[in-house]
Amino acid sequence: MVKASREFQVFAKPIGSICNLDCHYCYYLKKEHLYPKGESFRMSDEILEEYIVQHIDASPDPEIRFSWHGGEPTVLGLDYFRKIVALQNKHQPSNQRIANGMQTNGILLDEDWCSFLAAEGFAVGLSLDGPQEMHDRYRVTKDKKTTHEQTMRGYKLLQQHKVYTDILCVVNAQNVQHPTEVYRFFKQINAQYISFLPLVEPQADAEGGVSHITAPAEAWGIFLCTIFDEWKDQDIGQIKVQIFEEAARTAFNQEHSLCIFRPTCGDIPVIEHNGDFYSCDHFVDAEHCLGNIQETPLVELLESPAQRAFGNAKMETLPRYCQECEVRAMCHGECPKNRFLQTPDGEAGLNYLCEGYKRFFAHCQPFVSEVAAQWPRQNLDRQMPPERAADARTSLKPGRNDPCPCGSGLKYKKCCLGK
């Protein structure tokens, strides 16, 4: 049985782009137009089982990870996800375990849903853009009604059932101006895992080349710096903020877990409702449709020259301005979808958010350097109060399956863990 040569994560879209909301900034709703009008976007039982089998067969690691996205996956109904788990159990190898994740707006979650998610060990990403006024500005229903109250009801149910929940906050032109208010709201609701996703909507005929709801690059940097300072002073070990953890990975010479900061990409393709394979969630278009799993096995699509070329293009097109940047290791030019500006010397391919990222990564670099200096000597305690040092180790130390920071090339669990 042929396995993929590297770890991968697929954004599976069993309901395609169909959603019960009409968020102003959603880039995926329009993908419905890629398919014939009137087509059912519900992934058939046959394609669903074929995808699950191929994903399991291609996975090289002890843990097989499935990621269910949309649109809004919960519109399929709970019985559909019971079927997913049944098929996974049917085909699960004895020497591998299966882990599921779902990205949702939380609107349809109820007791039955959350009981199921808890029992089956699902990790849930919940879209929540901050306090009510900020969330409701752009996240609305098809008839333009607000959604914050419904989303919070779903979040509280997830908490009650102890479902692992990562808050996904889209940072736009409005909430980017209120970093402290946004962060303290998440603290108030006891969020333990937070991801901030900057909104960038290219618009050629607009001032600055982006839409009016795009987060300004400078404001994005200030937003991150402001929250980082409060997190560093008060919340290390209590709250995990994805981008802060990504920055800290450079202290241990670890590969980034977030694709946008890796030197190359292409490890997170999309499988649409009909089995179509696309290179990336942000490149679901005719040019980047590389085949269909009913005709070409998933592992072949993952390893295809076209997918490799897509991933390598990120590094190969990185402008010299970025190659020589002092924070390149933390950024690597971020996501290719945002690289539509020119560098100061006129070279194409500069990231729209460059100014913000440079500000933030330069701001947090002294802290990361301190952690890097102390970790190998195991004396972080001497540089921080005992309670802060313990929290910092807990928050920033490598995960069990991460590369060991000693440089052995082994995974941390097989090398220095426990020494």
Coordinates of C-alpha atoms in Angstrom, one line a residue:
M1 CA 0.0 0.0 0.0
V2 CA 1.5 3.3 -1.1
K3 CA 1.6 6.0 1.6
A4 CA 2.1 9.7 1.2
S5 CA 5.7 10.8 1.6
R6 CA 4.8 13.5 4.1
E7 CA 2.2 14.5 6.6
F8 CA -0.9 16.1 5.0
Q9 CA -4.2 17.5 6.1
V10 CA -7.3 17.6 3.8
F11 CA -10.1 20.1 4.1
A12 CA -13.0 17.8 3.2
K13 CA -16.1 19.7 2.0
P14 CA -19.0 17.1 2.2
I15 CA -21.5 19.9 1.7
G16 CA -19.3 22.0 -0.7
S17 CA -19.9 25.7 -0.2
I18 CA -23.4 25.5 1.1
C19 CA -23.9 27.4 4.3
N20 CA -26.8 28.6 6.5
L21 CA -25.1 32.1 6.9
D22 CA -24.2 34.8 4.5
C23 CA -21.1 36.4 6.1
H24 CA -20.0 39.4 4.1
Y25 CA -16.4 38.3 3.9
C26 CA -16.8 34.6 3.1
Y27 CA -14.6 33.7 0.1
Y28 CA -16.1 30.2 -0.2
L29 CA -19.8 30.9 -0.8
K30 CA -19.1 31.9 -4.4
K31 CA -17.5 28.4 -5.1
E32 CA -21.0 27.1 -5.6
H33 CA -20.7 28.7 -9.1
L34 CA -18.0 26.2 -10.1
Y35 CA -20.6 23.5 -10.4
P36 CA -23.8 23.2 -12.5
K37 CA -26.9 25.0 -11.2
G38 CA -29.2 22.7 -9.2
E39 CA -26.5 20.2 -8.4
S40 CA -26.7 18.5 -5.0
F41 CA -23.8 19.5 -2.9
R42 CA -24.3 16.7 -0.4
M43 CA -21.4 14.3 -0.8
S44 CA -22.8 10.9 -1.7
D45 CA -22.4 7.8 0.5
E46 CA -20.2 6.2 -2.2
I47 CA -17.8 9.2 -2.6
L48 CA -17.7 9.7 1.2
E49 CA -16.6 6.1 1.8
E50 CA -14.2 6.2 -1.1
Y51 CA -12.6 9.4 0.3
I52 CA -12.4 7.9 3.9
V53 CA -10.7 4.7 2.6
Q54 CA -8.2 6.6 0.4
H55 CA -7.4 9.1 3.2
I56 CA -6.7 6.2 5.6
D57 CA -4.6 4.4 3.0
A58 CA -2.5 7.4 2.2
S59 CA -1.8 8.5 5.8
P60 CA 1.8 7.7 6.9
D61 CA 1.5 8.5 10.6
P62 CA 0.0 6.7 13.6
E63 CA -2.7 9.4 13.8
I64 CA -5.0 9.8 10.8
R65 CA -6.5 13.3 10.9
F66 CA -9.8 14.2 9.2
S67 CA -10.9 17.9 8.9
W68 CA -14.5 18.5 8.0
H69 CA -15.2 22.0 6.5
G70 CA -17.7 23.8 4.3
G71 CA -19.7 25.9 3.8
E72 CA -21.2 24.7 7.0
P73 CA -20.8 21.0 7.7
T74 CA -23.5 20.8 10.4
V75 CA -26.2 21.5 7.8
L76 CA -25.7 17.9 6.7
G77 CA -27.3 16.8 10.0
L78 CA -26.0 14.7 12.9
D79 CA -26.8 11.3 11.2
Y80 CA -24.4 12.1 8.4
F81 CA -21.6 12.5 10.9
R82 CA -22.6 9.3 12.6
K83 CA -22.2 7.7 9.2
I84 CA -18.7 9.3 8.9
V85 CA -17.6 7.8 12.2
A86 CA -19.1 4.4 11.3
L87 CA -17.2 4.3 8.1
Q88 CA -14.0 5.4 9.8
N89 CA -14.4 2.6 12.3
K90 CA -15.1 0.1 9.6
H91 CA -11.8 0.9 7.8
Q92 CA -9.6 1.9 10.6
P93 CA -6.3 0.0 10.7
S94 CA -5.4 -1.7 14.0
N95 CA -2.1 0.2 14.3
Q96 CA -3.5 3.7 13.7
R97 CA -5.9 6.0 15.4
I98 CA -8.4 8.4 13.9
A99 CA -8.9 12.0 15.0
N100 CA -11.6 14.3 13.6
G101 CA -11.9 18.1 13.5
M102 CA -14.8 20.3 12.3
Q103 CA -15.0 24.0 11.5
T104 CA -18.4 25.4 12.3
N105 CA -20.3 28.6 12.9
G106 CA -22.0 26.9 15.9
I107 CA -25.5 28.0 14.9
L108 CA -27.0 24.5 14.6
L109 CA -25.2 22.9 17.6
D110 CA -27.5 21.4 20.3
E111 CA -27.3 18.9 23.1
D112 CA -27.3 15.9 20.7
W113 CA -24.6 17.4 18.5
C114 CA -22.3 18.3 21.4
S115 CA -22.9 14.9 23.1
F116 CA -21.8 13.2 19.9
L117 CA -18.8 15.5 19.4
A118 CA -17.6 14.9 22.9
A119 CA -18.1 11.1 22.8
E120 CA -16.3 10.8 19.5
G121 CA -13.4 13.1 20.5
F122 CA -14.0 15.7 17.8
A123 CA -12.0 19.0 18.0
V124 CA -14.1 21.9 16.9
G125 CA -13.1 25.2 15.4
L126 CA -15.7 27.8 16.2
S127 CA -16.0 31.0 14.1
L128 CA -16.4 34.0 16.5
D129 CA -15.2 37.5 15.8
G130 CA -15.3 39.0 19.2
P131 CA -18.0 40.8 21.2
Q132 CA -21.5 41.0 19.9
E133 CA -21.3 44.3 18.0
M134 CA -18.1 43.3 16.2
H135 CA -19.2 39.7 15.5
D136 CA -22.6 40.8 14.1
R137 CA -21.2 43.5 11.8
Y138 CA -20.3 40.9 9.1
R139 CA -21.5 37.5 10.3
V140 CA -25.2 37.4 9.4
T141 CA -27.9 35.0 8.2
K142 CA -29.3 34.7 4.7
D143 CA -32.0 37.3 5.7
K144 CA -29.4 39.6 7.3
K145 CA -30.1 38.8 10.9
T146 CA -27.4 38.8 13.5
T147 CA -25.8 35.6 14.8
H148 CA -23.7 36.3 17.9
E149 CA -26.4 35.1 20.4
Q150 CA -26.8 31.8 18.5
T151 CA -23.0 31.3 18.2
M152 CA -22.5 31.9 21.9
R153 CA -25.3 29.4 22.7
G154 CA -23.4 26.8 20.7
Y155 CA -20.1 27.7 22.3
K156 CA -21.5 27.3 25.8
L157 CA -22.8 23.9 24.9
L158 CA -19.4 22.9 23.6
Q159 CA -17.9 24.0 26.9
Q160 CA -20.5 22.1 29.0
H161 CA -19.7 18.9 27.1
K162 CA -15.9 19.6 27.4
V163 CA -15.4 19.5 23.6
Y164 CA -11.9 20.8 22.6
T165 CA -12.8 24.2 21.0
D166 CA -10.5 26.6 19.1
I167 CA -11.9 30.0 18.5
L168 CA -11.3 31.3 15.0
C169 CA -11.6 35.1 14.9
V170 CA -11.5 36.8 11.5
V171 CA -9.7 40.1 12.0
N172 CA -11.3 42.7 9.7
A173 CA -11.2 46.5 9.3
Q174 CA -13.5 47.0 12.3
N175 CA -12.4 44.7 15.1
V176 CA -8.7 45.2 14.2
Q177 CA -9.1 48.6 15.8
H178 CA -10.0 47.1 19.2
P179 CA -7.4 44.4 20.1
T180 CA -7.8 44.7 23.9
E181 CA -11.5 44.5 23.8
V182 CA -11.4 41.5 21.4
Y183 CA -8.9 39.6 23.5
R184 CA -10.5 40.4 26.9
F185 CA -13.8 39.2 25.5
F186 CA -12.3 35.8 24.7
K187 CA -10.7 35.7 28.1
Q188 CA -14.0 36.6 29.7
I189 CA -15.7 33.6 28.0
N190 CA -12.8 31.3 29.1
A191 CA -11.5 30.6 25.6
Q192 CA -8.3 28.5 25.9
Y193 CA -7.3 28.3 22.2
I194 CA -7.5 31.3 19.9
S195 CA -6.6 31.7 16.2
F196 CA -6.6 35.1 14.6
L197 CA -7.2 35.2 10.8
P198 CA -6.5 38.5 9.1
L199 CA -9.0 39.4 6.4
V200 CA -7.5 40.3 3.1
E201 CA -9.8 40.9 0.1
P202 CA -7.9 42.0 -3.1
Q203 CA -9.9 44.6 -5.1
A204 CA -8.0 46.1 -8.0
D205 CA -10.3 49.1 -8.4
A206 CA -10.3 50.1 -4.7
E207 CA -7.9 52.4 -2.9
G208 CA -4.9 50.4 -1.7
G209 CA -6.0 47.5 -3.9
V210 CA -8.2 45.9 -1.2
S211 CA -11.8 46.0 -0.1
H212 CA -13.0 48.4 2.6
I213 CA -13.4 45.6 5.2
T214 CA -9.8 44.3 4.8
A215 CA -7.7 44.7 7.9
P216 CA -5.0 47.4 7.2
A217 CA -1.5 45.9 7.4
E218 CA -0.2 48.4 10.0
A219 CA -3.3 47.9 12.2
W220 CA -2.9 44.1 12.0
G221 CA 0.6 44.4 13.4
I222 CA -0.5 46.7 16.2
F223 CA -3.4 44.3 17.0
L224 CA -1.0 41.4 17.4
C225 CA 1.6 43.4 19.4
T226 CA -1.1 44.7 21.8
I227 CA -2.5 41.3 22.5
F228 CA 0.9 39.7 22.7
D229 CA 2.0 42.0 25.5
E230 CA -1.1 41.2 27.6
W231 CA -0.7 37.5 26.9
K232 CA 3.0 37.5 27.8
D233 CA 2.3 39.4 31.1
Q234 CA -0.8 37.6 32.2
D235 CA -1.8 34.5 30.2
I236 CA 1.2 32.3 29.3
G237 CA 0.2 28.7 30.1
Q238 CA -3.5 29.7 30.4
I239 CA -4.4 30.7 26.8
K240 CA -2.9 29.4 23.6
V241 CA -2.8 31.9 20.7
Q242 CA -1.9 30.1 17.5
I243 CA 0.3 32.8 16.0
F244 CA 2.3 33.3 19.2
E245 CA 3.0 29.6 19.3
E246 CA 4.1 29.7 15.7
A247 CA 6.6 32.5 16.5
A248 CA 7.9 30.5 19.4
R249 CA 8.6 27.5 17.2
T250 CA 11.6 29.3 15.8
A251 CA 13.1 29.2 19.3
F252 CA 13.3 25.4 19.0
N253 CA 14.1 25.3 15.2
Q254 CA 10.8 23.6 14.7
E255 CA 8.9 23.4 11.4
H256 CA 5.8 25.7 11.5
S257 CA 2.5 23.8 12.1
L258 CA 0.6 26.6 10.3
C259 CA 0.9 26.3 6.5
I260 CA 1.1 30.0 5.8
F261 CA 4.4 30.3 7.7
R262 CA 6.2 27.3 6.2
P263 CA 8.8 27.8 3.4
T264 CA 6.6 25.7 1.0
C265 CA 3.0 24.8 1.1
G266 CA 0.6 22.3 -0.7
D267 CA 0.1 20.0 2.3
I268 CA -3.5 21.1 2.9
P269 CA -5.6 20.5 -0.2
V270 CA -9.4 20.4 -0.6
I271 CA -11.7 17.5 -1.5
E272 CA -15.0 18.9 -2.7
H273 CA -18.4 17.3 -2.4
N274 CA -18.0 15.4 -5.7
G275 CA -14.5 14.2 -5.1
D276 CA -12.6 17.0 -6.9
F277 CA -9.1 17.7 -5.6
Y278 CA -8.0 21.3 -5.3
S279 CA -4.5 22.5 -4.4
C280 CA -5.6 24.7 -1.5
D281 CA -8.7 26.1 0.2
H282 CA -7.8 29.5 -1.1
F283 CA -7.2 28.3 -4.7
V284 CA -10.4 26.4 -5.4
D285 CA -10.7 27.3 -9.1
A286 CA -10.4 25.6 -12.4
E287 CA -6.7 26.1 -12.7
H288 CA -6.0 24.3 -9.4
C289 CA -8.4 21.4 -9.8
L290 CA -5.9 18.6 -10.3
G291 CA -8.3 15.7 -10.6
N292 CA -11.0 13.6 -8.9
I293 CA -10.4 10.9 -6.3
Q294 CA -12.9 8.6 -8.2
E295 CA -10.4 8.6 -11.1
T296 CA -7.0 9.3 -9.5
P297 CA -6.2 8.0 -6.0
L298 CA -5.8 10.7 -3.3
V299 CA -2.2 9.7 -2.7
E300 CA -1.3 10.2 -6.3
L301 CA -2.9 13.6 -6.3
L302 CA -1.0 14.5 -3.1
E303 CA 2.3 13.4 -4.7
S304 CA 1.6 14.7 -8.2
P305 CA 4.1 17.0 -9.9
A306 CA 1.4 19.7 -10.2
Q307 CA 0.8 19.7 -6.4
R308 CA 4.5 19.7 -5.7
A309 CA 5.0 22.6 -8.1
F310 CA 2.1 24.5 -6.4
G311 CA 3.8 24.1 -3.0
N312 CA 7.3 24.9 -4.1
A313 CA 6.2 28.0 -6.0
K314 CA 5.7 29.7 -2.6
M315 CA 9.5 29.5 -1.9
E316 CA 10.6 30.0 -5.5
T317 CA 8.7 33.2 -6.0
L318 CA 9.7 34.8 -2.7
P319 CA 11.1 38.3 -3.4
R320 CA 14.7 39.1 -2.5
Y321 CA 13.3 41.7 -0.1
C322 CA 11.7 38.9 1.9
Q323 CA 14.7 36.5 1.5
E324 CA 16.9 39.1 3.2
C325 CA 14.3 40.0 5.9
E326 CA 15.4 39.6 9.5
V327 CA 12.2 37.8 10.5
R328 CA 12.0 35.5 7.4
A329 CA 12.1 32.4 9.6
M330 CA 8.9 33.4 11.3
C331 CA 7.0 34.3 8.1
H332 CA 8.4 33.0 4.8
G333 CA 6.2 35.4 3.0
E334 CA 3.0 34.2 4.6
C335 CA 0.2 32.9 2.3
P336 CA 0.7 33.2 -1.5
K337 CA -2.9 34.5 -1.8
N338 CA -1.8 37.7 -0.1
R339 CA 1.4 38.3 -2.1
F340 CA 0.1 40.9 -4.6
L341 CA 2.1 44.0 -3.7
Q342 CA 5.5 45.2 -5.0
T343 CA 8.6 45.4 -2.8
P344 CA 10.3 48.8 -2.3
D345 CA 12.6 48.0 -5.2
G346 CA 9.7 47.1 -7.5
E347 CA 9.8 43.3 -7.4
A348 CA 6.5 41.6 -7.5
G349 CA 5.2 39.2 -4.7
L350 CA 5.3 41.2 -1.5
N351 CA 2.6 40.2 1.0
Y352 CA -0.1 42.8 1.6
L353 CA 0.3 42.2 5.4
C354 CA 4.1 42.5 5.4
E355 CA 4.2 45.7 7.4
G356 CA 2.1 44.2 10.1
Y357 CA 3.9 41.0 10.3
K358 CA 7.3 42.7 10.4
R359 CA 6.1 44.9 13.3
F360 CA 4.8 41.9 15.3
F361 CA 7.6 39.4 14.7
A362 CA 10.2 42.1 15.5
H363 CA 8.2 42.9 18.7
C364 CA 8.1 39.4 19.9
Q365 CA 11.6 38.3 18.8
P366 CA 13.3 39.3 22.1
F367 CA 11.0 37.0 24.0
V368 CA 11.5 34.2 21.5
S369 CA 15.2 34.7 21.7
E370 CA 15.1 34.5 25.5
V371 CA 13.2 31.3 25.4
A372 CA 15.7 29.9 22.8
A373 CA 18.6 30.8 24.9
Q374 CA 17.3 29.2 28.1
W375 CA 15.7 26.0 26.8
P376 CA 18.9 24.1 25.9
R377 CA 20.4 24.8 29.3
Q378 CA 17.2 23.9 31.2
N379 CA 17.5 27.1 33.3
L380 CA 14.5 29.1 32.3
D381 CA 13.6 29.3 36.0
R382 CA 16.6 31.5 36.7
Q383 CA 15.3 34.2 34.3
M384 CA 11.7 34.3 35.4
P385 CA 9.7 34.1 38.6
P386 CA 9.0 30.4 39.2
E387 CA 5.3 30.6 38.3
R388 CA 6.1 32.4 35.0
A389 CA 8.8 30.0 34.1
A390 CA 6.6 26.9 34.6
D391 CA 3.9 28.5 32.5
A392 CA 6.4 29.4 29.8
R393 CA 7.7 25.9 29.6
T394 CA 4.2 24.5 29.4
S395 CA 3.1 26.8 26.7
L396 CA 6.2 26.9 24.5
K397 CA 7.8 23.5 24.8
P398 CA 7.6 21.2 21.8
G399 CA 4.7 18.8 21.3
R400 CA 5.2 15.1 21.5
N401 CA 5.3 14.7 17.7
D402 CA 7.3 17.8 17.0
P403 CA 11.0 17.7 16.0
C404 CA 13.2 17.5 19.1
P405 CA 14.9 20.9 19.8
C406 CA 18.2 19.2 20.5
G407 CA 18.6 18.8 16.7
S408 CA 18.7 15.0 16.7
G409 CA 16.2 14.8 13.9
L410 CA 13.9 12.5 16.0
K411 CA 10.5 13.4 17.2
Y412 CA 10.5 14.9 20.7
K413 CA 8.7 11.9 22.2
K414 CA 11.4 9.6 21.0
C415 CA 14.3 11.8 22.1
C416 CA 14.5 14.3 24.9
L417 CA 11.0 14.0 26.3
G418 CA 11.3 13.0 30.0
K419 CA 15.0 13.6 30.2

